[in-house]
CSV table of C-alpha atoms in Angstrom, one decimal:
chain,number,residue,atom,x,y,z
A,1,MET,CA,1.6,-16.2,-16.3
A,2,LYS,CA,-2.1,-15.4,-15.8
A,3,ARG,CA,-1.2,-11.8,-14.8
A,4,VAL,CA,0.8,-11.3,-17.9
A,5,ASP,CA,-2.0,-12.7,-20.0
A,6,ASN,CA,-4.4,-10.2,-18.4
A,7,VAL,CA,-2.1,-7.4,-19.5
A,8,ARG,CA,-2.0,-8.7,-23.0
A,9,LYS,CA,-5.8,-8.8,-23.2
A,10,GLN,CA,-5.7,-5.0,-23.0
A,11,PHE,CA,-3.2,-4.5,-25.9
A,12,GLN,CA,-5.8,-4.2,-28.7
A,13,SER,CA,-7.9,-1.6,-26.8
A,14,LEU,CA,-4.8,0.4,-25.9
A,15,GLY,CA,-3.5,0.4,-29.5
A,16,ILE,CA,-0.2,-1.3,-28.7
A,17,ASP,CA,1.4,-4.7,-29.4
A,18,ALA,CA,4.2,-4.4,-26.8
A,19,PHE,CA,4.5,-2.9,-23.4
A,20,ILE,CA,7.5,-1.6,-21.2
A,21,VAL,CA,7.0,-2.0,-17.4
A,22,GLU,CA,9.5,-0.1,-15.3
A,23,SER,CA,7.5,0.5,-12.0
A,24,GLU,CA,9.1,-1.5,-9.2
A,25,ALA,CA,5.7,-2.6,-7.9
A,26,ASN,CA,4.3,-3.5,-11.3
A,27,ARG,CA,7.5,-5.3,-12.2
A,28,ARG,CA,7.3,-7.4,-9.1
A,29,TYR,CA,3.6,-8.1,-9.6
A,30,LEU,CA,4.2,-9.4,-13.1
A,31,SER,CA,7.5,-11.2,-12.7
A,32,HIS,CA,8.0,-11.9,-9.0
A,33,PHE,CA,11.5,-10.2,-9.3
A,34,THR,CA,12.6,-8.7,-6.0
A,35,GLY,CA,15.8,-7.0,-7.1
A,36,SER,CA,16.3,-3.3,-7.7
A,37,ALA,CA,17.1,-3.2,-11.4
A,38,GLY,CA,15.2,-4.6,-14.3
A,39,VAL,CA,12.5,-4.0,-17.0
A,40,VAL,CA,9.7,-6.2,-18.1
A,41,PHE,CA,9.1,-6.1,-21.9
A,42,LEU,CA,6.0,-7.9,-23.1
A,43,THR,CA,5.1,-8.5,-26.7
A,44,GLU,CA,1.9,-10.3,-27.9
A,45,SER,CA,3.6,-13.7,-27.6
A,46,GLU,CA,6.7,-13.3,-25.5
A,47,SER,CA,7.8,-12.1,-22.1
A,48,TYR,CA,11.2,-10.7,-21.5
A,49,PHE,CA,13.0,-9.5,-18.4
A,50,ILE,CA,15.9,-7.2,-19.1
A,51,THR,CA,18.5,-6.6,-16.4
A,52,ASP,CA,22.3,-6.2,-15.9
A,53,PHE,CA,24.8,-8.9,-15.0
A,54,ARG,CA,24.2,-8.4,-11.2
A,55,TYR,CA,20.7,-9.8,-11.4
A,56,VAL,CA,20.8,-12.3,-14.2
A,57,GLU,CA,21.0,-15.3,-11.9
A,58,GLN,CA,18.3,-13.9,-9.6
A,59,ALA,CA,16.0,-13.1,-12.5
A,60,THR,CA,16.5,-16.6,-13.9
A,61,SER,CA,15.4,-18.1,-10.6
A,62,GLN,CA,12.5,-15.7,-9.9
A,63,CYS,CA,11.1,-14.8,-13.3
A,64,VAL,CA,9.4,-18.0,-14.3
A,65,GLY,CA,8.2,-18.0,-17.9
A,66,TYR,CA,10.4,-15.1,-18.9
A,67,THR,CA,13.3,-15.0,-21.3
A,68,ILE,CA,16.1,-13.2,-19.4
A,69,VAL,CA,18.1,-10.6,-21.4
A,70,GLU,CA,21.3,-9.2,-20.0
A,71,HIS,CA,21.9,-5.7,-21.3
A,72,LYS,CA,25.5,-4.6,-21.7
A,73,GLY,CA,24.6,-1.3,-23.3
A,74,SER,CA,21.3,0.5,-22.6
A,75,VAL,CA,17.9,-1.1,-21.9
A,76,ALA,CA,16.5,1.0,-24.8
A,77,THR,CA,18.9,-0.6,-27.2
A,78,GLU,CA,17.9,-4.1,-26.1
A,79,ILE,CA,14.2,-3.2,-26.5
A,80,GLN,CA,14.9,-1.9,-29.9
A,81,GLU,CA,16.3,-5.2,-30.9
A,82,LEU,CA,13.3,-7.0,-29.6
A,83,VAL,CA,11.0,-4.6,-31.4
A,84,LYS,CA,12.7,-5.5,-34.7
A,85,LYS,CA,12.6,-9.2,-33.9
A,86,HIS,CA,8.9,-9.2,-33.2
A,87,ASN,CA,7.9,-6.6,-35.8
A,88,VAL,CA,6.3,-4.4,-33.2
A,89,LYS,CA,4.2,-1.5,-34.4
A,90,ALA,CA,3.5,0.4,-31.2
A,91,VAL,CA,5.1,0.3,-27.7
A,92,GLY,CA,3.2,1.3,-24.6
A,93,PHE,CA,5.1,2.7,-21.6
A,94,GLU,CA,4.2,3.7,-18.1
A,95,LYS,CA,4.0,7.5,-18.2
A,96,SER,CA,3.9,7.8,-14.4
A,97,TYR,CA,7.3,6.0,-14.0
A,98,THR,CA,9.3,6.6,-17.2
A,99,THR,CA,11.5,9.7,-16.8
A,100,PHE,CA,11.6,12.3,-19.6
A,101,GLU,CA,15.3,11.5,-20.0
A,102,LYS,CA,14.5,7.8,-20.6
A,103,TYR,CA,11.6,8.7,-22.8
A,104,GLU,CA,13.9,10.7,-25.0
A,105,LEU,CA,16.3,7.8,-25.1
A,106,TYR,CA,13.5,5.4,-26.2
A,107,LYS,CA,12.3,7.9,-28.8
A,108,HIS,CA,15.8,8.2,-30.2
A,109,GLU,CA,16.2,4.4,-30.4
A,110,HIS,CA,12.8,3.6,-31.7
A,111,SER,CA,11.2,4.6,-35.0
A,112,ILE,CA,7.8,3.4,-34.0
A,113,PRO,CA,5.0,5.1,-32.0
A,114,LEU,CA,5.5,5.3,-28.2
A,115,VAL,CA,2.2,5.3,-26.4
A,116,PRO,CA,2.0,6.8,-22.8
A,117,LEU,CA,-0.3,4.7,-20.6
A,118,SER,CA,-1.4,4.7,-17.0
A,119,GLY,CA,-3.2,2.2,-14.8
A,120,VAL,CA,-2.7,-0.8,-17.1
A,121,VAL,CA,-1.2,-3.1,-14.3
A,122,GLU,CA,-2.6,-1.1,-11.4
A,123,SER,CA,-6.1,-1.9,-12.5
A,124,LEU,CA,-5.3,-5.6,-12.2
A,125,ARG,CA,-3.5,-5.2,-8.9
A,126,GLN,CA,-6.8,-3.9,-7.3
A,127,PHE,CA,-8.0,-7.5,-7.2
A,128,LYS,CA,-6.1,-9.9,-4.9
A,129,ASP,CA,-6.1,-13.7,-5.5
A,130,GLU,CA,-6.1,-16.3,-2.8
A,131,GLU,CA,-2.3,-16.5,-2.5
A,132,GLU,CA,-2.1,-12.7,-2.1
A,133,ILE,CA,-4.8,-12.7,0.6
A,134,VAL,CA,-2.9,-15.4,2.5
A,135,THR,CA,0.3,-13.3,2.4
A,136,MET,CA,-1.5,-10.1,3.4
A,137,LYS,CA,-3.1,-11.9,6.4
A,138,LYS,CA,0.4,-12.8,7.5
A,139,ALA,CA,1.5,-9.2,7.1
A,140,ALA,CA,-1.5,-8.1,9.2
A,141,ALA,CA,-0.9,-10.7,11.8
A,142,ILE,CA,2.7,-9.4,12.3
A,143,ALA,CA,1.4,-5.9,12.8
A,144,ASP,CA,-1.3,-7.2,15.3
A,145,GLU,CA,1.3,-9.1,17.3
A,146,ALA,CA,3.7,-6.1,17.3
A,147,TYR,CA,0.9,-3.9,18.7
A,148,ALA,CA,0.2,-6.4,21.5
A,149,HIS,CA,3.9,-6.2,22.3
A,150,ILE,CA,4.1,-2.4,22.3
A,151,LEU,CA,1.2,-2.0,24.7
A,152,ASN,CA,3.4,-3.4,27.4
A,153,TYR,CA,6.4,-1.5,26.3
A,154,ILE,CA,5.3,2.2,26.1
A,155,LYS,CA,5.7,4.2,29.3
A,156,PRO,CA,5.8,7.9,30.3
A,157,GLY,CA,9.2,9.4,29.7
A,158,MET,CA,9.9,7.4,26.5
A,159,ARG,CA,10.5,9.3,23.3
A,160,GLU,CA,8.3,8.6,20.2
A,161,LYS,CA,11.3,7.5,18.3
A,162,GLU,CA,12.0,4.8,20.9
A,163,VAL,CA,8.5,3.4,20.3
A,164,ARG,CA,9.0,3.5,16.5
A,165,ASP,CA,12.3,1.6,16.8
A,166,GLU,CA,10.8,-1.1,19.1
A,167,LEU,CA,7.9,-1.6,16.7
A,168,GLU,CA,10.3,-1.9,13.8
A,169,PHE,CA,12.5,-4.4,15.7
A,170,LYS,CA,9.5,-6.5,16.8
A,171,MET,CA,8.0,-6.7,13.3
A,172,ARG,CA,11.3,-7.9,11.9
A,173,GLN,CA,11.7,-10.4,14.7
A,174,LEU,CA,8.3,-11.7,13.7
A,175,GLY,CA,9.3,-12.2,10.1
A,176,ALA,CA,8.6,-8.9,8.4
A,177,ASP,CA,11.0,-7.6,5.8
A,178,GLY,CA,10.6,-4.1,7.2
A,179,SER,CA,8.0,-1.4,7.7
A,180,SER,CA,5.6,-0.7,4.9
A,181,PHE,CA,6.0,3.1,5.4
A,182,ASP,CA,7.5,5.7,7.6
A,183,MET,CA,5.9,4.9,10.9
A,184,ILE,CA,3.7,7.4,12.7
A,185,VAL,CA,4.0,7.7,16.5
A,186,ALA,CA,2.1,10.8,17.6
A,187,SER,CA,1.5,11.6,21.3
A,188,GLY,CA,-0.5,14.3,23.0
A,189,ALA,CA,-1.1,17.4,20.9
A,190,ARG,CA,1.0,15.8,18.1
A,191,GLY,CA,-1.9,13.4,17.6
A,192,ALA,CA,-3.6,16.2,15.7
A,193,LEU,CA,-1.0,15.6,12.9
A,194,PRO,CA,-2.5,12.9,10.7
A,195,HIS,CA,1.0,12.2,9.4
A,196,GLY,CA,3.0,12.9,12.6
A,197,VAL,CA,6.0,10.6,12.1
A,198,ALA,CA,7.9,9.7,15.2
A,199,SER,CA,9.8,12.6,16.8
A,200,ASP,CA,12.0,13.2,19.8
A,201,LYS,CA,8.9,14.3,21.8
A,202,VAL,CA,8.7,12.7,25.2
A,203,ILE,CA,5.4,10.8,25.9
A,204,GLU,CA,3.8,12.1,29.0
A,205,GLU,CA,1.3,10.8,31.5
A,206,GLY,CA,-2.3,11.4,30.5
A,207,GLU,CA,-1.7,11.5,26.7
A,208,LEU,CA,-3.1,9.5,23.9
A,209,VAL,CA,-0.6,8.0,21.5
A,210,THR,CA,-1.6,7.2,17.9
A,211,LEU,CA,0.4,4.4,16.3
A,212,ASP,CA,0.1,4.0,12.5
A,213,PHE,CA,2.4,1.3,11.2
A,214,GLY,CA,2.6,-1.8,9.1
A,215,ALA,CA,4.7,-4.7,8.0
A,216,ILE,CA,6.0,-5.8,4.6
A,217,TYR,CA,5.9,-9.6,4.3
A,218,GLU,CA,6.9,-11.3,1.1
A,219,GLY,CA,6.4,-8.1,-0.8
A,220,TYR,CA,2.9,-7.2,0.6
A,221,CYS,CA,1.9,-4.5,3.1
A,222,SER,CA,-0.2,-4.2,6.1
A,223,ASP,CA,-1.4,-0.9,7.5
A,224,ILE,CA,-2.9,-0.6,11.0
A,225,THR,CA,-3.6,2.3,13.3
A,226,ARG,CA,-4.4,2.1,17.0
A,227,THR,CA,-4.7,4.9,19.5
A,228,LEU,CA,-3.8,4.0,23.1
A,229,ALA,CA,-3.6,5.8,26.5
A,230,VAL,CA,-0.6,6.4,28.6
A,231,GLY,CA,-2.2,7.2,31.9
A,232,GLU,CA,-5.7,8.6,32.1
A,233,PRO,CA,-6.7,10.9,29.2
A,234,SER,CA,-9.0,13.9,29.4
A,235,GLU,CA,-12.7,13.5,29.1
A,236,GLN,CA,-12.6,15.5,25.9
A,237,MET,CA,-10.2,13.0,24.3
A,238,LYS,CA,-12.1,10.0,25.6
A,239,LYS,CA,-15.1,11.4,23.8
A,240,VAL,CA,-13.1,11.8,20.6
A,241,PHE,CA,-11.8,8.3,20.9
A,242,ASP,CA,-15.3,6.9,21.3
A,243,THR,CA,-16.6,8.8,18.3
A,244,VAL,CA,-13.8,7.5,16.1
A,245,LEU,CA,-14.2,4.0,17.4
A,246,GLN,CA,-18.0,3.9,16.7
A,247,ALA,CA,-17.5,5.4,13.3
A,248,GLN,CA,-14.8,2.8,12.4
A,249,LEU,CA,-17.0,0.0,13.7
A,250,LYS,CA,-19.9,1.2,11.5
A,251,GLY,CA,-17.6,1.3,8.5
A,252,VAL,CA,-16.2,-2.2,8.9
A,253,GLU,CA,-19.8,-3.5,9.6
A,254,GLN,CA,-21.4,-1.9,6.6
A,255,ILE,CA,-18.8,-1.7,3.8
A,256,LYS,CA,-19.7,-4.2,1.1
A,257,PRO,CA,-19.4,-4.9,-2.6
A,258,GLY,CA,-21.4,-2.7,-5.0
A,259,MET,CA,-20.9,0.6,-3.1
A,260,THR,CA,-18.6,3.3,-4.2
A,261,GLY,CA,-15.6,4.6,-2.3
A,262,GLN,CA,-17.6,7.7,-1.7
A,263,GLU,CA,-20.5,5.8,-0.2
A,264,ALA,CA,-18.1,3.9,2.1
A,265,ASP,CA,-16.5,7.1,3.2
A,266,ASP,CA,-19.9,8.7,4.0
A,267,ILE,CA,-20.7,5.9,6.5
A,268,CYS,CA,-18.0,7.0,8.8
A,269,ARG,CA,-17.8,10.7,7.9
A,270,SER,CA,-21.5,11.4,8.5
A,271,TYR,CA,-21.4,9.8,11.9
A,272,ILE,CA,-18.3,11.9,12.9
A,273,TYR,CA,-20.0,15.1,11.7
A,274,GLU,CA,-23.2,14.2,13.5
A,275,GLN,CA,-21.2,14.1,16.8
A,276,GLY,CA,-20.0,17.7,16.3
A,277,TYR,CA,-16.7,17.1,14.6
A,278,GLU,CA,-17.4,18.5,11.1
A,279,GLY,CA,-14.2,19.6,9.5
A,280,LYS,CA,-12.1,17.6,11.9
A,281,PHE,CA,-11.8,14.6,9.6
A,282,GLY,CA,-9.8,16.0,6.8
A,283,HIS,CA,-8.6,12.9,4.9
A,284,GLY,CA,-10.3,10.1,3.1
A,285,LEU,CA,-11.6,7.0,4.9
A,286,GLY,CA,-9.1,4.7,3.3
A,287,HIS,CA,-7.2,3.4,0.3
A,288,GLY,CA,-6.3,0.2,-1.5
A,289,LEU,CA,-3.5,-1.9,-0.1
A,290,GLY,CA,-1.2,-4.5,-1.6
A,291,ILE,CA,2.4,-4.5,-2.9
A,292,GLU,CA,2.3,-0.8,-2.2
A,293,VAL,CA,0.8,0.8,0.9
A,294,HIS,CA,-1.3,3.2,-1.2
A,295,GLU,CA,-3.1,1.7,-4.1
A,296,GLU,CA,-6.4,2.0,-5.8
A,297,PRO,CA,-9.3,2.1,-5.0
A,298,ARG,CA,-9.7,5.2,-2.8
A,299,LEU,CA,-12.4,5.5,-0.1
A,300,SER,CA,-13.0,9.3,0.0
A,301,PRO,CA,-15.6,11.9,-0.8
A,302,LYS,CA,-14.3,11.7,-4.4
A,303,GLY,CA,-14.0,7.9,-4.6
A,304,ASN,CA,-16.0,6.8,-7.6
A,305,VAL,CA,-14.7,3.2,-8.0
A,306,VAL,CA,-17.2,0.5,-7.1
A,307,LEU,CA,-15.9,-1.9,-4.5
A,308,GLN,CA,-15.7,-5.5,-5.7
A,309,PRO,CA,-14.7,-8.8,-4.1
A,310,GLY,CA,-11.0,-9.3,-3.9
A,311,MET,CA,-10.2,-5.6,-3.2
A,312,VAL,CA,-8.2,-5.0,0.0
A,313,VAL,CA,-8.8,-1.5,1.5
A,314,THR,CA,-8.1,0.3,4.8
A,315,VAL,CA,-10.8,1.8,7.0
A,316,GLU,CA,-9.3,4.6,9.0
A,317,PRO,CA,-11.5,7.4,10.2
A,318,GLY,CA,-10.0,10.1,12.5
A,319,VAL,CA,-10.7,13.2,14.4
A,320,TYR,CA,-8.0,15.9,14.8
A,321,LEU,CA,-8.1,18.8,17.2
A,322,PRO,CA,-5.2,21.2,16.5
A,323,GLY,CA,-3.2,22.0,19.7
A,324,ILE,CA,-5.1,19.3,21.7
A,325,GLY,CA,-4.7,15.9,20.1
A,326,GLY,CA,-6.3,13.4,17.8
A,327,VAL,CA,-7.4,9.8,17.3
A,328,ARG,CA,-7.3,7.5,14.3
A,329,ILE,CA,-8.3,3.8,14.2
A,330,GLU,CA,-7.6,1.7,11.2
A,331,ASP,CA,-8.1,-1.9,9.9
A,332,ASP,CA,-7.3,-3.6,6.7
A,333,ILE,CA,-10.3,-5.5,5.2
A,334,VAL,CA,-10.8,-7.6,2.1
A,335,ILE,CA,-14.1,-7.1,0.2
A,336,THR,CA,-16.0,-10.4,-0.1
A,337,GLU,CA,-19.1,-11.5,-2.0
A,338,THR,CA,-21.4,-10.5,0.8
A,339,GLY,CA,-19.5,-7.9,2.8
A,340,ASN,CA,-15.9,-7.8,4.0
A,341,GLU,CA,-13.4,-9.7,6.2
A,342,ARG,CA,-11.0,-8.0,8.6
A,343,LEU,CA,-7.3,-8.8,8.1
A,344,THR,CA,-6.1,-6.9,11.1
A,345,THR,CA,-7.9,-8.3,14.2
A,346,SER,CA,-6.4,-6.4,17.2
A,347,ASP,CA,-8.8,-5.1,19.8
A,348,LYS,CA,-9.8,-1.5,19.0
A,349,THR,CA,-11.2,-0.5,22.4
A,350,LEU,CA,-9.2,2.0,24.4
A,351,LYS,CA,-6.1,0.3,25.9
A,352,TYR,CA,-3.9,1.6,28.7
A,353,ALA,CA,-0.2,1.1,28.2
A,354,GLY,CA,1.3,-1.4,30.7
A,355,GLN,CA,-2.1,-2.7,31.8
A,356,ASN,CA,-2.7,-5.4,29.3
């Protein structure tokens, strides 16, 4: 219950003595509950998991240290009873996840102050413990192995969606619960779309193909991007690939604790711009990774969070040339005491489909 205790330590500074957690990711982080319906309610001394009859047995098994409450009416009514029981003076709630309709219901049921809060649990989730790192290494290994498989699967004439489906199948075969996000398969000119999800486009000889995908394993995400060649690409795109590769290598080599997300971003961005691609790298360098595929901190020109040991982030520079194509290369890394460690370990050099 260390995670719950870390939430309680914030109560005084937040001006609350109870907290409602409705976010699916935050709920899982605090309780280990993997079902789809339930609310964590924390007081200064007790931990409650409120759910309906469908999940009582599951919650009893998964939510160690929690008192399980089955609600037959509304969750708000059950919380009101607990508020009275514990003489709660102010209840915090997650303003980013509580709907206005539910807020009105809470307000109607409760005669005490409701305090809108953000980042209470997310600030803790930035730092991964040893168990979380082990799980994320497995999620990364699944993605790495799926990439090795797809290298010998892709061929000219295949549609992007076929590649997506094969990657999904292979990751599940390797033990993944599913994809950590809507997979990107972008070939040829579609490579200029940073979020070019798989389409019906046919992959043609001489094109680069960007694969951005990841596995969910025991609730944790991996996120990897590799760009490969189907046939011989143009000299222009080879140069783009080499630029992105060198930028990404510099980032992984130099990112360390103590630097801000902005400073990390600048390592790769300045190199890409120096090579003549200013304005062609339009997104941030990376983001935090964990139970959700996009978490704090952010590695971007506006990233002001200082990187610290235990944070897991992506390093994913790219260059995008509208109407021509694009390249992105991405690894997941964990910040260590002295630098960082790669979780995704696939070779990043230019690979040719069917020749590996």
